[in-house]
Amino acid sequence: MTKERAPKAPASGLVADKTLPKRHSRRKFLKQTGAALAASAFGAVPLRGWAADPINIGALYPTTGSMAQIGVGCVAAAKLAADMINDAGGIKSLGGAKLNLIISDVQSDTTVTRTETDRLITSNKLSAIHGCFASALTLIASEVCERAKVPIITGSSTDQLNKGRTYTFTPFARASQFAKAQLQMSKLVADQPKVAVIFENTAFGTATSNGLKEQAPGEGVEIVMFEPYSAGFTDASPLINKVKASGANALFSVSYLNDLILIVRTVKQVGLNVAINGGSGGFVIPDFYKNVGKLAEGLQGVAHWNHDMDDNAQKVNAEYKKRTGEFLFEYAGGLVAQTYMIADALERAASADPQKVREALSTLDVSSGFAAMAPGGKVKFGPDGKNVYGRPLGVQWQNGDLASVFPKEDARAPLMKT
């Protein structure tokens, strides 16, 4: 459900039947009144036809601005997840209460994110929020949620979210884990990897690239270039020429969609023959392939979720495809799982109170169903709000689709050599 006010029931909960003669209506009225009084005498007994109050879930996503491609897909996934839960009977412990999504566009802007998160919380009675995905936005949203004591669950990967927060939950892999997976994947294409790392100068880019730099020696990988750039640049030639001069045999680009498209096209234009691991961000969404086409074939990346991961992921992917015409990408698929985690917490809390929902989320421990739809099939939050089982997947573009190829236990397709 998207936000809408439920019809207000009459004060008595009873409506006279005007189609019957007055005598019959009076008899029916007395009979119904007696039932209502009996119900009140013996405690809270729900009457047939009475609907439980909807449960408000906040949804913070950029549907305009530079990150809109991902945000719009996330909103579609959020609606799908709410529909699935509501169609299955809603929250049983709360009388079948339905989830009511209240969507807010944070406009790909940090200032707007702060004001919109605050407005969302103060203007609505929320049980929880799922939000953002871009680390720069999520860090701000989570600060507001912490002060307001409203739980937020997010697909954002920055490790900073797990420091000093008690209302923030991160069910998927962290940036430091992404870095390790990328380094290990570089050995799939070269015996002695020499890696050029280029990264956008945001929370996402900085956290992930620092993880690469710190862990490279332990993984036996040499970083021959480590270069930040301004997100949203319009000319990648100077940067890629530096990569070419570095002697790298692999390129790690920590970038969102528009920057990554420009980087991949420029690599082709300058004739640079190098293996590319696009990490996460813009690399793992359908719009990337739409924009670069065959240039994407064989390129690798990492993700915290992929649609071929398990049977539940494939079921949700099929429904999402019917609605949007595209496969269910990382952030959107993870969001479906997050919505089910909130539903699980609501069921166990038997309350819409945000602090009780927070307590229930903190004890989440699932290994089946849509709430467990994560790599490895388990979600359990530690004291820092991080999934203790969280780990990334290595993915590769194959025939216009993303296939899980790494690690071996999570691979759903063999690595395609390029």
Short mmCIF file of N, CA, C and O in Angstrom, two decimals, residues 15-133:
data_model
loop_
_atom_site.label_atom_id
_atom_site.label_comp_id
_atom_site.label_asym_id
_atom_site.label_seq_id
_atom_site.Cartn_x
_atom_site.Cartn_y
_atom_site.Cartn_z
N VAL A 15 -23.85 -0.21 11.30
CA VAL A 15 -24.53 0.56 10.26
C VAL A 15 -25.93 -0.02 10.08
O VAL A 15 -26.09 -1.23 9.87
N ALA A 16 -26.97 0.83 10.17
CA ALA A 16 -28.34 0.36 9.97
C ALA A 16 -28.55 -0.07 8.53
O ALA A 16 -28.07 0.57 7.61
N ASP A 17 -29.27 -1.16 8.34
CA ASP A 17 -29.57 -1.67 7.00
C ASP A 17 -30.85 -1.02 6.50
O ASP A 17 -31.95 -1.36 6.90
N LYS A 18 -30.72 -0.01 5.63
CA LYS A 18 -31.87 0.76 5.17
C LYS A 18 -32.72 0.02 4.15
O LYS A 18 -33.77 0.50 3.75
N THR A 19 -32.26 -1.14 3.71
CA THR A 19 -33.03 -1.89 2.71
C THR A 19 -34.11 -2.75 3.36
O THR A 19 -34.96 -3.30 2.68
N LEU A 20 -34.07 -2.89 4.70
CA LEU A 20 -35.04 -3.71 5.41
C LEU A 20 -36.15 -2.85 6.00
O LEU A 20 -35.96 -1.66 6.25
N PRO A 21 -37.35 -3.42 6.26
CA PRO A 21 -38.38 -2.69 6.97
C PRO A 21 -37.84 -2.23 8.31
O PRO A 21 -36.97 -2.88 8.90
N LYS A 22 -38.42 -1.14 8.85
CA LYS A 22 -37.91 -0.54 10.07
C LYS A 22 -37.89 -1.54 11.22
O LYS A 22 -36.96 -1.58 12.01
N ARG A 23 -38.94 -2.40 11.34
CA ARG A 23 -39.02 -3.34 12.45
C ARG A 23 -37.84 -4.32 12.41
O ARG A 23 -37.21 -4.61 13.40
N HIS A 24 -37.55 -4.82 11.19
CA HIS A 24 -36.42 -5.75 11.06
C HIS A 24 -35.09 -5.06 11.34
O HIS A 24 -34.19 -5.64 11.91
N SER A 25 -34.99 -3.80 10.93
CA SER A 25 -33.76 -3.05 11.18
C SER A 25 -33.54 -2.89 12.67
O SER A 25 -32.42 -3.00 13.17
N ARG A 26 -34.63 -2.60 13.40
CA ARG A 26 -34.51 -2.42 14.85
C ARG A 26 -34.10 -3.73 15.52
O ARG A 26 -33.24 -3.75 16.41
N ARG A 27 -34.69 -4.85 15.05
CA ARG A 27 -34.35 -6.15 15.61
C ARG A 27 -32.86 -6.45 15.36
O ARG A 27 -32.14 -6.91 16.23
N LYS A 28 -32.40 -6.16 14.12
CA LYS A 28 -30.99 -6.39 13.78
C LYS A 28 -30.07 -5.50 14.61
O LYS A 28 -29.02 -5.92 15.07
N PHE A 29 -30.52 -4.26 14.80
CA PHE A 29 -29.73 -3.32 15.60
C PHE A 29 -29.54 -3.84 17.02
O PHE A 29 -28.45 -3.83 17.57
N LEU A 30 -30.64 -4.32 17.65
CA LEU A 30 -30.55 -4.81 19.02
C LEU A 30 -29.65 -6.05 19.10
O LEU A 30 -28.87 -6.20 20.03
N LYS A 31 -29.78 -6.90 18.07
CA LYS A 31 -28.95 -8.11 18.04
C LYS A 31 -27.46 -7.76 17.94
O LYS A 31 -26.62 -8.31 18.65
N GLN A 32 -27.16 -6.80 17.05
CA GLN A 32 -25.75 -6.40 16.88
C GLN A 32 -25.23 -5.69 18.11
O GLN A 32 -24.10 -5.88 18.53
N THR A 33 -26.09 -4.85 18.72
CA THR A 33 -25.68 -4.12 19.92
C THR A 33 -25.37 -5.09 21.04
O THR A 33 -24.38 -4.94 21.77
N GLY A 34 -26.20 -6.13 21.16
CA GLY A 34 -25.94 -7.13 22.18
C GLY A 34 -24.62 -7.81 21.97
O GLY A 34 -23.87 -8.06 22.91
N ALA A 35 -24.30 -8.12 20.70
CA ALA A 35 -23.01 -8.76 20.39
C ALA A 35 -21.85 -7.84 20.74
O ALA A 35 -20.83 -8.28 21.28
N ALA A 36 -22.01 -6.57 20.43
CA ALA A 36 -20.94 -5.61 20.73
C ALA A 36 -20.72 -5.47 22.21
O ALA A 36 -19.59 -5.40 22.70
N LEU A 37 -21.83 -5.43 23.00
CA LEU A 37 -21.70 -5.31 24.45
C LEU A 37 -21.06 -6.57 25.04
O LEU A 37 -20.24 -6.48 25.95
N ALA A 38 -21.44 -7.72 24.47
CA ALA A 38 -20.83 -8.97 24.94
C ALA A 38 -19.34 -8.97 24.69
O ALA A 38 -18.54 -9.38 25.51
N ALA A 39 -18.96 -8.46 23.52
CA ALA A 39 -17.53 -8.40 23.18
C ALA A 39 -16.78 -7.52 24.16
O ALA A 39 -15.70 -7.86 24.62
N SER A 40 -17.36 -6.34 24.48
CA SER A 40 -16.69 -5.43 25.40
C SER A 40 -16.61 -6.03 26.80
O SER A 40 -15.66 -5.77 27.55
N ALA A 41 -17.60 -6.84 27.16
CA ALA A 41 -17.61 -7.44 28.50
C ALA A 41 -16.53 -8.49 28.66
O ALA A 41 -16.00 -8.70 29.74
N PHE A 42 -16.19 -9.17 27.56
CA PHE A 42 -15.23 -10.26 27.65
C PHE A 42 -13.87 -9.89 27.06
O PHE A 42 -13.07 -10.73 26.70
N GLY A 43 -13.58 -8.60 26.96
CA GLY A 43 -12.28 -8.17 26.47
C GLY A 43 -12.32 -7.83 25.00
O GLY A 43 -13.38 -7.78 24.39
N ALA A 44 -11.13 -7.61 24.40
CA ALA A 44 -11.03 -7.18 23.00
C ALA A 44 -11.25 -8.36 22.08
O ALA A 44 -10.37 -9.20 21.90
N VAL A 45 -12.46 -8.44 21.55
CA VAL A 45 -12.79 -9.49 20.58
C VAL A 45 -13.05 -8.82 19.24
O VAL A 45 -13.98 -8.03 19.11
N PRO A 46 -12.22 -9.06 18.22
CA PRO A 46 -12.41 -8.38 16.95
C PRO A 46 -13.71 -8.81 16.29
O PRO A 46 -14.05 -9.99 16.28
N LEU A 47 -14.46 -7.85 15.78
CA LEU A 47 -15.70 -8.13 15.07
C LEU A 47 -15.42 -8.30 13.59
O LEU A 47 -14.56 -7.62 13.03
N ARG A 48 -16.15 -9.19 12.96
CA ARG A 48 -15.98 -9.44 11.55
C ARG A 48 -16.19 -8.14 10.77
O ARG A 48 -17.14 -7.41 11.00
N GLY A 49 -15.27 -7.89 9.85
CA GLY A 49 -15.41 -6.69 9.02
C GLY A 49 -14.62 -5.50 9.52
O GLY A 49 -14.46 -4.52 8.82
N TRP A 50 -14.13 -5.58 10.77
CA TRP A 50 -13.31 -4.49 11.29
C TRP A 50 -11.88 -4.68 10.82
O TRP A 50 -11.31 -5.76 10.97
N ALA A 51 -11.28 -3.68 10.28
CA ALA A 51 -9.90 -3.78 9.79
C ALA A 51 -8.93 -3.23 10.83
O ALA A 51 -9.20 -2.21 11.46
N ALA A 52 -7.81 -3.93 10.99
CA ALA A 52 -6.76 -3.43 11.88
C ALA A 52 -6.14 -2.18 11.28
O ALA A 52 -6.11 -2.01 10.05
N ASP A 53 -5.66 -1.30 12.13
CA ASP A 53 -5.01 -0.08 11.64
C ASP A 53 -3.78 -0.45 10.81
O ASP A 53 -3.02 -1.35 11.18
N PRO A 54 -3.56 0.22 9.70
CA PRO A 54 -2.36 -0.06 8.91
C PRO A 54 -1.09 0.31 9.66
O PRO A 54 -1.11 1.17 10.56
N ILE A 55 0.01 -0.32 9.30
CA ILE A 55 1.30 -0.07 9.93
C ILE A 55 2.14 0.75 8.96
O ILE A 55 2.43 0.32 7.85
N ASN A 56 2.53 1.93 9.39
CA ASN A 56 3.28 2.83 8.52
C ASN A 56 4.76 2.50 8.49
O ASN A 56 5.42 2.45 9.54
N ILE A 57 5.27 2.29 7.30
CA ILE A 57 6.70 2.05 7.08
C ILE A 57 7.23 3.16 6.19
O ILE A 57 6.74 3.38 5.09
N GLY A 58 8.24 3.87 6.67
CA GLY A 58 8.84 4.94 5.88
C GLY A 58 9.78 4.39 4.83
O GLY A 58 10.46 3.38 5.05
N ALA A 59 9.82 5.02 3.67
CA ALA A 59 10.69 4.59 2.57
C ALA A 59 11.43 5.80 2.03
O ALA A 59 10.84 6.66 1.38
N LEU A 60 12.72 5.90 2.31
CA LEU A 60 13.55 7.03 1.90
C LEU A 60 14.39 6.64 0.68
O LEU A 60 15.36 5.88 0.82
N TYR A 61 14.01 7.16 -0.49
CA TYR A 61 14.78 6.82 -1.69
C TYR A 61 14.86 8.00 -2.64
O TYR A 61 13.90 8.78 -2.76
N PRO A 62 16.00 8.17 -3.33
CA PRO A 62 16.12 9.24 -4.32
C PRO A 62 15.44 8.85 -5.63
O PRO A 62 15.93 7.98 -6.35
N THR A 63 14.31 9.44 -5.91
CA THR A 63 13.61 9.16 -7.17
C THR A 63 13.81 10.29 -8.18
O THR A 63 13.29 10.23 -9.30
N THR A 64 14.54 11.31 -7.77
CA THR A 64 15.00 12.36 -8.69
C THR A 64 16.47 12.62 -8.40
O THR A 64 17.00 12.20 -7.37
N GLY A 65 17.14 13.31 -9.31
CA GLY A 65 18.55 13.59 -9.12
C GLY A 65 19.45 12.52 -9.70
O GLY A 65 19.00 11.62 -10.42
N SER A 66 20.72 12.57 -9.38
CA SER A 66 21.73 11.73 -10.02
C SER A 66 21.59 10.24 -9.70
O SER A 66 22.10 9.40 -10.43
N MET A 67 20.93 9.91 -8.60
CA MET A 67 20.79 8.50 -8.19
C MET A 67 19.40 7.95 -8.47
O MET A 67 19.02 6.89 -7.96
N ALA A 68 18.62 8.66 -9.27
CA ALA A 68 17.22 8.30 -9.48
C ALA A 68 17.04 6.93 -10.13
O ALA A 68 16.05 6.24 -9.86
N GLN A 69 17.99 6.52 -10.99
CA GLN A 69 17.83 5.23 -11.66
C GLN A 69 17.68 4.10 -10.64
O GLN A 69 16.87 3.20 -10.80
N ILE A 70 18.51 4.15 -9.62
CA ILE A 70 18.45 3.13 -8.57
C ILE A 70 17.23 3.36 -7.67
O ILE A 70 16.52 2.42 -7.32
N GLY A 71 16.98 4.61 -7.31
CA GLY A 71 15.88 4.94 -6.40
C GLY A 71 14.53 4.52 -6.93
O GLY A 71 13.69 3.99 -6.18
N VAL A 72 14.28 4.76 -8.21
CA VAL A 72 12.98 4.39 -8.81
C VAL A 72 12.79 2.87 -8.75
O VAL A 72 11.69 2.38 -8.44
N GLY A 73 13.84 2.13 -9.03
CA GLY A 73 13.75 0.67 -8.93
C GLY A 73 13.50 0.20 -7.52
O GLY A 73 12.76 -0.77 -7.29
N CYS A 74 14.10 0.89 -6.55
CA CYS A 74 13.89 0.53 -5.14
C CYS A 74 12.44 0.76 -4.72
O CYS A 74 11.86 -0.04 -3.99
N VAL A 75 11.85 1.86 -5.19
CA VAL A 75 10.44 2.13 -4.86
C VAL A 75 9.54 1.04 -5.44
O VAL A 75 8.61 0.56 -4.78
N ALA A 76 9.82 0.62 -6.67
CA ALA A 76 9.04 -0.47 -7.28
C ALA A 76 9.17 -1.74 -6.45
O ALA A 76 8.18 -2.48 -6.25
N ALA A 77 10.37 -2.03 -5.96
CA ALA A 77 10.59 -3.22 -5.14
C ALA A 77 9.90 -3.09 -3.79
O ALA A 77 9.36 -4.08 -3.27
N ALA A 78 9.91 -1.89 -3.22
CA ALA A 78 9.25 -1.67 -1.93
C ALA A 78 7.75 -1.92 -2.04
O ALA A 78 7.13 -2.54 -1.16
N LYS A 79 7.15 -1.46 -3.12
CA LYS A 79 5.72 -1.69 -3.35
C LYS A 79 5.43 -3.17 -3.56
O LYS A 79 4.43 -3.70 -3.05
N LEU A 80 6.29 -3.85 -4.30
CA LEU A 80 6.13 -5.28 -4.52
C LEU A 80 6.16 -6.03 -3.19
O LEU A 80 5.30 -6.89 -2.93
N ALA A 81 7.15 -5.73 -2.35
CA ALA A 81 7.29 -6.43 -1.07
C ALA A 81 6.08 -6.19 -0.18
O ALA A 81 5.56 -7.13 0.45
N ALA A 82 5.60 -4.94 -0.11
CA ALA A 82 4.42 -4.63 0.71
C ALA A 82 3.20 -5.38 0.19
O ALA A 82 2.41 -5.92 0.97
N ASP A 83 3.05 -5.43 -1.12
CA ASP A 83 1.92 -6.15 -1.71
C ASP A 83 1.98 -7.64 -1.37
O ASP A 83 0.97 -8.27 -1.06
N MET A 84 3.18 -8.22 -1.45
CA MET A 84 3.34 -9.64 -1.15
C MET A 84 2.94 -9.94 0.30
O MET A 84 2.22 -10.92 0.57
N ILE A 85 3.40 -9.11 1.21
CA ILE A 85 3.10 -9.31 2.64
C ILE A 85 1.61 -9.09 2.91
O ILE A 85 0.95 -9.88 3.59
N ASN A 86 1.06 -8.04 2.34
CA ASN A 86 -0.36 -7.73 2.56
C ASN A 86 -1.27 -8.79 1.95
O ASN A 86 -2.27 -9.19 2.54
N ASP A 87 -0.92 -9.25 0.74
CA ASP A 87 -1.73 -10.28 0.07
C ASP A 87 -1.69 -11.61 0.82
O ASP A 87 -2.61 -12.43 0.68
N ALA A 88 -0.64 -11.82 1.59
CA ALA A 88 -0.51 -13.06 2.37
C ALA A 88 -1.19 -12.95 3.73
O ALA A 88 -1.07 -13.86 4.56
N GLY A 89 -1.89 -11.83 3.97
CA GLY A 89 -2.63 -11.69 5.22
C GLY A 89 -2.11 -10.66 6.18
O GLY A 89 -2.62 -10.51 7.30
N GLY A 90 -1.09 -9.91 5.77
CA GLY A 90 -0.58 -8.84 6.63
C GLY A 90 0.13 -9.38 7.87
O GLY A 90 0.64 -10.50 7.88
N ILE A 91 0.16 -8.58 8.92
CA ILE A 91 0.82 -8.96 10.18
C ILE A 91 -0.20 -9.67 11.06
O ILE A 91 -1.08 -9.03 11.65
N LYS A 92 -0.08 -10.97 11.15
CA LYS A 92 -1.10 -11.79 11.83
C LYS A 92 -1.25 -11.43 13.30
O LYS A 92 -2.36 -11.40 13.83
N SER A 93 -0.12 -11.18 13.97
CA SER A 93 -0.19 -10.89 15.41
C SER A 93 -0.84 -9.55 15.71
O SER A 93 -1.16 -9.26 16.86
N LEU A 94 -1.04 -8.75 14.68
CA LEU A 94 -1.71 -7.45 14.83
C LEU A 94 -3.04 -7.45 14.08
O LEU A 94 -3.46 -6.44 13.53
N GLY A 95 -3.68 -8.61 14.05
CA GLY A 95 -5.01 -8.71 13.45
C GLY A 95 -5.03 -8.60 11.94
O GLY A 95 -6.03 -8.17 11.36
N GLY A 96 -3.92 -8.96 11.30
CA GLY A 96 -3.86 -8.87 9.84
C GLY A 96 -3.59 -7.46 9.34
O GLY A 96 -3.93 -7.14 8.19
N ALA A 97 -2.99 -6.63 10.17
CA ALA A 97 -2.68 -5.25 9.78
C ALA A 97 -1.83 -5.21 8.53
O ALA A 97 -0.90 -6.01 8.36
N LYS A 98 -2.13 -4.29 7.63
CA LYS A 98 -1.42 -4.17 6.37
C LYS A 98 -0.27 -3.16 6.50
O LYS A 98 -0.35 -2.20 7.27
N LEU A 99 0.77 -3.39 5.73
CA LEU A 99 1.87 -2.43 5.66
C LEU A 99 1.45 -1.27 4.77
O LEU A 99 0.92 -1.47 3.67
N ASN A 100 1.69 -0.07 5.24
CA ASN A 100 1.36 1.14 4.49
C ASN A 100 2.66 1.90 4.22
O ASN A 100 3.25 2.48 5.14
N LEU A 101 3.13 1.88 2.98
CA LEU A 101 4.38 2.56 2.62
C LEU A 101 4.17 4.06 2.53
O LEU A 101 3.23 4.52 1.87
N ILE A 102 5.05 4.80 3.17
CA ILE A 102 5.04 6.26 3.03
C ILE A 102 6.37 6.63 2.39
O ILE A 102 7.42 6.61 3.02
N ILE A 103 6.31 6.95 1.11
CA ILE A 103 7.52 7.13 0.31
C ILE A 103 7.95 8.59 0.28
O ILE A 103 7.13 9.49 0.11
N SER A 104 9.24 8.80 0.46
CA SER A 104 9.79 10.16 0.45
C SER A 104 10.98 10.22 -0.50
O SER A 104 11.90 9.41 -0.42
N ASP A 105 10.96 11.18 -1.40
CA ASP A 105 12.04 11.39 -2.35
C ASP A 105 13.12 12.27 -1.70
O ASP A 105 12.88 13.44 -1.41
N VAL A 106 14.31 11.70 -1.50
CA VAL A 106 15.40 12.46 -0.89
C VAL A 106 16.26 13.16 -1.94
O VAL A 106 17.28 13.80 -1.61
N GLN A 107 15.89 13.03 -3.20
CA GLN A 107 16.42 13.84 -4.30
C GLN A 107 17.93 13.74 -4.52
O GLN A 107 18.55 14.65 -5.06
N SER A 108 18.52 12.63 -4.08
CA SER A 108 19.97 12.42 -4.28
C SER A 108 20.80 13.53 -3.63
O SER A 108 21.91 13.85 -4.08
N ASP A 109 20.27 14.10 -2.55
CA ASP A 109 20.89 15.29 -1.94
C ASP A 109 20.99 15.09 -0.42
O ASP A 109 20.01 14.71 0.22
N THR A 110 22.15 15.36 0.12
CA THR A 110 22.36 15.14 1.56
C THR A 110 21.51 16.07 2.43
O THR A 110 20.98 15.65 3.46
N THR A 111 21.39 17.33 2.03
CA THR A 111 20.59 18.28 2.81
C THR A 111 19.12 17.89 2.79
O THR A 111 18.44 17.90 3.83
N VAL A 112 18.63 17.53 1.62
CA VAL A 112 17.23 17.11 1.49
C VAL A 112 16.99 15.83 2.30
O VAL A 112 15.94 15.65 2.92
N THR A 113 17.98 14.94 2.30
CA THR A 113 17.84 13.70 3.06
C THR A 113 17.60 13.98 4.53
O THR A 113 16.74 13.36 5.16
N ARG A 114 18.33 14.93 5.08
CA ARG A 114 18.15 15.27 6.50
C ARG A 114 16.75 15.82 6.77
O ARG A 114 16.05 15.38 7.68
N THR A 115 16.33 16.78 5.95
CA THR A 115 15.03 17.41 6.19
C THR A 115 13.88 16.44 5.92
O THR A 115 12.88 16.44 6.66
N GLU A 116 14.02 15.60 4.90
CA GLU A 116 12.95 14.66 4.56
C GLU A 116 12.84 13.54 5.60
O GLU A 116 11.73 13.09 5.91
N THR A 117 13.96 13.08 6.12
CA THR A 117 13.91 12.05 7.17
C THR A 117 13.22 12.60 8.40
O THR A 117 12.35 11.94 8.99
N ASP A 118 13.57 13.82 8.77
CA ASP A 118 12.95 14.46 9.93
C ASP A 118 11.45 14.67 9.69
O ASP A 118 10.62 14.39 10.56
N ARG A 119 11.11 15.15 8.50
CA ARG A 119 9.69 15.39 8.19
C ARG A 119 8.90 14.08 8.19
O ARG A 119 7.78 14.01 8.70
N LEU A 120 9.48 13.04 7.62
CA LEU A 120 8.81 11.74 7.55
C LEU A 120 8.48 11.23 8.95
O LEU A 120 7.39 10.71 9.20
N ILE A 121 9.42 11.39 9.87
CA ILE A 121 9.24 10.89 11.23
C ILE A 121 8.25 11.75 12.02
O ILE A 121 7.37 11.23 12.72
N THR A 122 8.38 13.06 11.91
CA THR A 122 7.54 13.95 12.72
C THR A 122 6.12 14.06 12.19
O THR A 122 5.19 14.37 12.94
N SER A 123 5.92 13.79 10.91
CA SER A 123 4.59 13.94 10.31
C SER A 123 3.78 12.65 10.28
O SER A 123 2.59 12.67 9.94
N ASN A 124 4.42 11.54 10.62
CA ASN A 124 3.74 10.24 10.53
C ASN A 124 4.08 9.38 11.74
O ASN A 124 5.16 9.51 12.32
N LYS A 125 3.18 8.50 12.07
CA LYS A 125 3.42 7.53 13.14
C LYS A 125 4.04 6.30 12.49
O LYS A 125 3.35 5.45 11.94
N LEU A 126 5.37 6.22 12.53
CA LEU A 126 6.11 5.17 11.84
C LEU A 126 6.52 4.05 12.79
O LEU A 126 6.87 4.30 13.94
N SER A 127 6.53 2.83 12.27
CA SER A 127 7.06 1.70 13.02
C SER A 127 8.52 1.45 12.68
O SER A 127 9.30 0.97 13.51
N ALA A 128 8.90 1.75 11.46
CA ALA A 128 10.28 1.54 11.00
C ALA A 128 10.46 2.27 9.67
O ALA A 128 9.50 2.71 9.05
N ILE A 129 11.72 2.37 9.27
CA ILE A 129 12.07 2.98 7.98
C ILE A 129 13.03 2.04 7.27
O ILE A 129 13.91 1.43 7.90
N HIS A 130 12.86 1.87 5.96
CA HIS A 130 13.96 1.31 5.18
C HIS A 130 14.43 2.43 4.27
O HIS A 130 13.64 3.23 3.78
N GLY A 131 15.77 2.53 4.10
CA GLY A 131 16.16 3.75 3.48
C GLY A 131 17.46 3.80 2.72
O GLY A 131 18.41 3.09 3.03
N CYS A 132 17.41 4.68 1.76
CA CYS A 132 18.56 5.07 0.95
C CYS A 132 19.24 3.83 0.37
O CYS A 132 18.60 2.84 0.08
N PHE A 133 20.48 3.84 0.22
CA PHE A 133 21.38 2.80 -0.28
C PHE A 133 22.72 3.47 -0.48
O PHE A 133 23.76 2.88 -0.25
#
